[in-house]
GROMACS .gro file of C-alpha atoms in nm:
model
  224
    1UNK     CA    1  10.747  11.398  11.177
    2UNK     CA    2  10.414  11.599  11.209
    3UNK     CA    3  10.310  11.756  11.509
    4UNK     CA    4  10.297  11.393  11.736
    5UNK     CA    5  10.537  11.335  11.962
    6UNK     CA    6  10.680  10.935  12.068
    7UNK     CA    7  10.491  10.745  12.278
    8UNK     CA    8  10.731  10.594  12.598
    9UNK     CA    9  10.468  10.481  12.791
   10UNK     CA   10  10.384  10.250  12.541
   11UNK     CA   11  10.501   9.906  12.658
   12UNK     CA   12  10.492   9.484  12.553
   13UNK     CA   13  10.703   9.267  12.432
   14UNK     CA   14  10.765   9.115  12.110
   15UNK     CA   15  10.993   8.783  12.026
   16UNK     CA   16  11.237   8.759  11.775
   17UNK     CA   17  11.454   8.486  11.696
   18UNK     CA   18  11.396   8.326  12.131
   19UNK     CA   19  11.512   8.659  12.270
   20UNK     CA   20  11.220   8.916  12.415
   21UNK     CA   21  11.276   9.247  12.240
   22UNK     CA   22  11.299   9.499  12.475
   23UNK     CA   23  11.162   9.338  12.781
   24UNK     CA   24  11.101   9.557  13.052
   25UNK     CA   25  11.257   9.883  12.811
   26UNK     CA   26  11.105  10.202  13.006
   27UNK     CA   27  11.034  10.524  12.872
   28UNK     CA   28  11.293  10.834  12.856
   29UNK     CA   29  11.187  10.948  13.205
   30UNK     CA   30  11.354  10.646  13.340
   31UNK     CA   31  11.650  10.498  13.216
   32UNK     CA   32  11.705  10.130  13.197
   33UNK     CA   33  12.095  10.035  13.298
   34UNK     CA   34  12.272   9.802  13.145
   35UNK     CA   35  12.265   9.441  13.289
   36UNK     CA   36  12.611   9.283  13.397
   37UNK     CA   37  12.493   8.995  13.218
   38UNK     CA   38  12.477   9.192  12.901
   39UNK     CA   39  12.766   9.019  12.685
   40UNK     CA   40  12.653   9.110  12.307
   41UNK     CA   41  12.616   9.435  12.097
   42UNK     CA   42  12.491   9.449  11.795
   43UNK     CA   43  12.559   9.761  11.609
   44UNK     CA   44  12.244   9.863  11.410
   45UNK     CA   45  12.260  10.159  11.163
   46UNK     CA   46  11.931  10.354  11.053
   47UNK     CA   47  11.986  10.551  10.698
   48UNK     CA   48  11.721  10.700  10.447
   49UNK     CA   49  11.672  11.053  10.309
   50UNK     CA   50  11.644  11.406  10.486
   51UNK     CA   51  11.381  11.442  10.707
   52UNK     CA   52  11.240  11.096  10.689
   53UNK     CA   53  11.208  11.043  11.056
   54UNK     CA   54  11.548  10.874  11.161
   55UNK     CA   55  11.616  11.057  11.424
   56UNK     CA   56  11.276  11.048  11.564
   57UNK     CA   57  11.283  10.643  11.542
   58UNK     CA   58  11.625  10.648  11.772
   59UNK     CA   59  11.466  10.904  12.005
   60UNK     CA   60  11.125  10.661  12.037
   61UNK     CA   61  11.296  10.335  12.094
   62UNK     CA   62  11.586  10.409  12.273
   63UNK     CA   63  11.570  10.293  12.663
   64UNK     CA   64  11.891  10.591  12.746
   65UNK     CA   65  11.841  10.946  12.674
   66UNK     CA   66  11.954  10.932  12.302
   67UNK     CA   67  12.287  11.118  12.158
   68UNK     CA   68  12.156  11.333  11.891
   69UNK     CA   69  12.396  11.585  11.688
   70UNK     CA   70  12.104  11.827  11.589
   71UNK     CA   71  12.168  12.150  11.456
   72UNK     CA   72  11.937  12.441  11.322
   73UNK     CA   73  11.903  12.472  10.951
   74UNK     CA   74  12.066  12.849  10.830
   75UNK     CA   75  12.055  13.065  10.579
   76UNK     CA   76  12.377  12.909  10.444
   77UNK     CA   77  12.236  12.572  10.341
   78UNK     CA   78  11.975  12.728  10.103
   79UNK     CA   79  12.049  12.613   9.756
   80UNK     CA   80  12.295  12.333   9.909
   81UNK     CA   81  11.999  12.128  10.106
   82UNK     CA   82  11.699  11.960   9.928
   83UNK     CA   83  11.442  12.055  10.178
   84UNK     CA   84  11.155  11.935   9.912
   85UNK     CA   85  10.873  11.786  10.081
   86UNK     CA   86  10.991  11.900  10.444
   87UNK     CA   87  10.995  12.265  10.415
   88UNK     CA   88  10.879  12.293  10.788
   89UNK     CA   89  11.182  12.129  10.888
   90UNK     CA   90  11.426  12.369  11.082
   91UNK     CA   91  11.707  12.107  11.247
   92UNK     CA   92  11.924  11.866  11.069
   93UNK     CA   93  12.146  11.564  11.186
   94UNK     CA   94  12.541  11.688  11.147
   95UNK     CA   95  12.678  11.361  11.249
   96UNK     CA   96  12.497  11.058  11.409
   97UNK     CA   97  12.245  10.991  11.694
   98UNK     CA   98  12.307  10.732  11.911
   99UNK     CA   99  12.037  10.484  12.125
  100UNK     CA  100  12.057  10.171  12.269
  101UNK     CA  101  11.771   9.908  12.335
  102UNK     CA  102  11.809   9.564  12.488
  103UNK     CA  103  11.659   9.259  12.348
  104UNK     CA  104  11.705   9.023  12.633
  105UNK     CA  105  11.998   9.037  12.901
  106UNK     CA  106  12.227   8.982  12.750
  107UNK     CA  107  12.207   9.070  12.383
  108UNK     CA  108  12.170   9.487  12.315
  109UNK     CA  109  12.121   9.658  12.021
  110UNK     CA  110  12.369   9.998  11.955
  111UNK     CA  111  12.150  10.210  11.700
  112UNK     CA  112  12.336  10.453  11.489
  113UNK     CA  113  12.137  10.713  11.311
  114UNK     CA  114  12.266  10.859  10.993
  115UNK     CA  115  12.269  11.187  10.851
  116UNK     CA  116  12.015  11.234  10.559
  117UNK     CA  117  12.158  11.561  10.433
  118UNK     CA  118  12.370  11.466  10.109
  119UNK     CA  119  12.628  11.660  10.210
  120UNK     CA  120  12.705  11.419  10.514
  121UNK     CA  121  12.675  11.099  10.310
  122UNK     CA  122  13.074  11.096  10.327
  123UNK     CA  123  12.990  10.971  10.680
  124UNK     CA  124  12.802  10.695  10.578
  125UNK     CA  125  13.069  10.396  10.476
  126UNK     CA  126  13.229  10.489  10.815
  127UNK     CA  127  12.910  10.373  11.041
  128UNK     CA  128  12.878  10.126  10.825
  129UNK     CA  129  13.183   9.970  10.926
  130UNK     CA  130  13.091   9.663  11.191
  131UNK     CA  131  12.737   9.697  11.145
  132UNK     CA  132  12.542   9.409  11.164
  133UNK     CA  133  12.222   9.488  11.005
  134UNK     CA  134  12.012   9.802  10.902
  135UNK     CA  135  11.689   9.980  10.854
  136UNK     CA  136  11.606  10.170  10.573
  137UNK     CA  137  11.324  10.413  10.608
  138UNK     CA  138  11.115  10.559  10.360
  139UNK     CA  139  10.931  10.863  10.286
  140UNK     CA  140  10.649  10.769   9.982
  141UNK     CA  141  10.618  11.115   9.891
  142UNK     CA  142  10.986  11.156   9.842
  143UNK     CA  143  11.108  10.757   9.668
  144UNK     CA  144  11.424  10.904   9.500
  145UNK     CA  145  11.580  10.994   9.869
  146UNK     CA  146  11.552  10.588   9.927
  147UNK     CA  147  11.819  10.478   9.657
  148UNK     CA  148  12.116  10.575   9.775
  149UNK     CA  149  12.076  10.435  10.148
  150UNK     CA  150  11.991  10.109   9.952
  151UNK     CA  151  12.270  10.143   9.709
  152UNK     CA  152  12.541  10.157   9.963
  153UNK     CA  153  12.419   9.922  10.199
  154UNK     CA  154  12.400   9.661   9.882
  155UNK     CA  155  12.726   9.784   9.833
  156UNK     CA  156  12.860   9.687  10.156
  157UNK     CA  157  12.664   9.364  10.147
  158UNK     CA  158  12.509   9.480  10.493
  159UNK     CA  159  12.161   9.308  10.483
  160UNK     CA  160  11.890   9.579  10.566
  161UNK     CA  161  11.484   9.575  10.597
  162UNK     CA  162  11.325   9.914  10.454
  163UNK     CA  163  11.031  10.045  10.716
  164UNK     CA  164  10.804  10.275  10.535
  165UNK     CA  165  10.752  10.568  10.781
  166UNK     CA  166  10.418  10.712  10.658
  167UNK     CA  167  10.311  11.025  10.742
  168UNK     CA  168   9.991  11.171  10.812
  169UNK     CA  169   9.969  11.414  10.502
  170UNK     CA  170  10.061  11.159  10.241
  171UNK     CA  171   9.753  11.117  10.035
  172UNK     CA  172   9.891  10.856   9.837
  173UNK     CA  173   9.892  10.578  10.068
  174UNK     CA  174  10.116  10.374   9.803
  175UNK     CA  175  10.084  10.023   9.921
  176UNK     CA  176  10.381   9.778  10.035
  177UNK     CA  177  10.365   9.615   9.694
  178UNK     CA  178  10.395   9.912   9.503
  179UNK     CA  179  10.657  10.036   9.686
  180UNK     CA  180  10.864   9.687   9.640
  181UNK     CA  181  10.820   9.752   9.247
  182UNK     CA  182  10.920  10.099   9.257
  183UNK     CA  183  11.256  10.045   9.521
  184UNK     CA  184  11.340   9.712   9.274
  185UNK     CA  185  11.350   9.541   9.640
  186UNK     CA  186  11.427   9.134   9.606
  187UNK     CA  187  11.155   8.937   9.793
  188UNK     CA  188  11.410   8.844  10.078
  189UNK     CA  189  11.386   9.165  10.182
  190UNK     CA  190  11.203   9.223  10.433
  191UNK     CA  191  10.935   9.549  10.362
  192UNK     CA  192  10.690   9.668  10.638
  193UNK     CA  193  10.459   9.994  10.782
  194UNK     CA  194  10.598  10.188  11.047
  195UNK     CA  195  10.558  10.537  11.252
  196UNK     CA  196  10.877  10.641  11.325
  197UNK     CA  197  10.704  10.813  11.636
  198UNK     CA  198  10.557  10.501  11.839
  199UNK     CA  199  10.752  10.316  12.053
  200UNK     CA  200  10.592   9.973  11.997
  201UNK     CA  201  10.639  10.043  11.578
  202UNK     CA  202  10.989  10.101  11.626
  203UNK     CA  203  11.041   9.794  11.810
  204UNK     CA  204  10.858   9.590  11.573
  205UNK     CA  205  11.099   9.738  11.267
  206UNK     CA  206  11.403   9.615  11.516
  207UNK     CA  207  11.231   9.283  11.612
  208UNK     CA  208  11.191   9.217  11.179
  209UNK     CA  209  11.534   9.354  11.149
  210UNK     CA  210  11.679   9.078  11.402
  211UNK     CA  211  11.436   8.818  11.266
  212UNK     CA  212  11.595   8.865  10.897
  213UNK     CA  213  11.923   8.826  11.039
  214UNK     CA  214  11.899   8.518  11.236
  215UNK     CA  215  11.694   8.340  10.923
  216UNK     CA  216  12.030   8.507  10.695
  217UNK     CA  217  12.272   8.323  10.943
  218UNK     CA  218  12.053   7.961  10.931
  219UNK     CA  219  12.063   7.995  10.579
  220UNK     CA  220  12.456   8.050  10.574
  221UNK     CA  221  12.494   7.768  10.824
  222UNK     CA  222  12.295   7.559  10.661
  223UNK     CA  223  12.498   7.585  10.320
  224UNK     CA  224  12.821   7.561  10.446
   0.00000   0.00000   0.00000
């Protein structure tokens, strides 16, 4: 996204649901190991269109060098690929990237980023499988891209937040509202700013994402 790179020195801590998000998380130059105590994954999924900034939201948040399954856009994906919008693009994800981030000691989140190209959407329903949760992001200057990540997830019944990743040469600054009218999102859903690019952002997308969950699973307790 842009010319910016993440920001791993950033640091902080925000709370969601009595847990510390990411207490202690260092940057990429030194990994954090996994705790002993650590006794609960959460497998987290992050979908939206091409080049919307998934990968670079794994990348930024993740406390372990991230898996990424990058590979340079060729001459044999012109007139297959929708590069619209992201022209200066020149790698795509073939398969998933893979971070982890730990909320507390013993509760870790498994991120799972998907491929945006439509030709890898077939992968989609299969990361969905055991997900807990996941975050949508969204371009403004390209909406449509949005619908199908939303379509399947609401197919799946896997609750989601959408992050809108805005970048710095979107001129339309749509605001949150706006973009709730034109996505048809329910009020329950959860709908905030984000750059994919900054540590702390990331974490705060996570944090809402957890936060949503755990006020899902008093509501289900509560009505049973």
């Amino acid at each position: 996204m842009g010319s910016a790179t993440s920001d791993p020195a950033a640091s902080g801590s925000t709370t969601a649901s009595g847990a510390t998000a990411a207490s202690g998380a260092v940057g990429l130059s030194g990994r954090k190991p996994l705790t002993d105590a650590a006794e609960t994954g959460l497998k987290i999924v992050v979908v939206g269109g091409f080049g919307v900034g998934k990968t670079t939201l794994v990348r930024s948040v993740s406390e372990i060098r991230p898996l990424n399954t990058e590979e340079v856009m060729t001459q044999a994906g012109v007139g297959v690929d929708e590069t619209g919008g992201v022209r200066s693009k020149t790698t795509t994800t073939v398969a998933f990237d893979f971070g982890r981030i730990s909320l507390n000691d013993r509760m870790v989140l498994y991120l799972f980023g998907a491929p945006g190209q439509e030709r890898f959407w077939f992968l989609w329903d299969r990361l969905f499988s055991g997900t807990l949760g996941a975050v949508v992001l969204v371009d403004t200057r390209r909406m449509d891209d949005s619908w199908y990540a939303i379509d399947r997830l609401e197919h799946h019944g896997t609750p989601f937040v959408v992050a809108v990743n805005r970048f710095d040469d979107d001129t339309a600054r749509h605001s949150l509202d706006e973009i709730r009218l034109a996505l048809a999102l329910p009020e329950h859903v959860p709908l905030i700013d984000c750059d994919a690019r900054v540590r702390t952002s990331g974490k705060n997308v996570l944090v809402t994402l957890v936060d949503h969950l755990y006020q899902l699973a008093l509501a289900q307790e509560s009505a049973s």
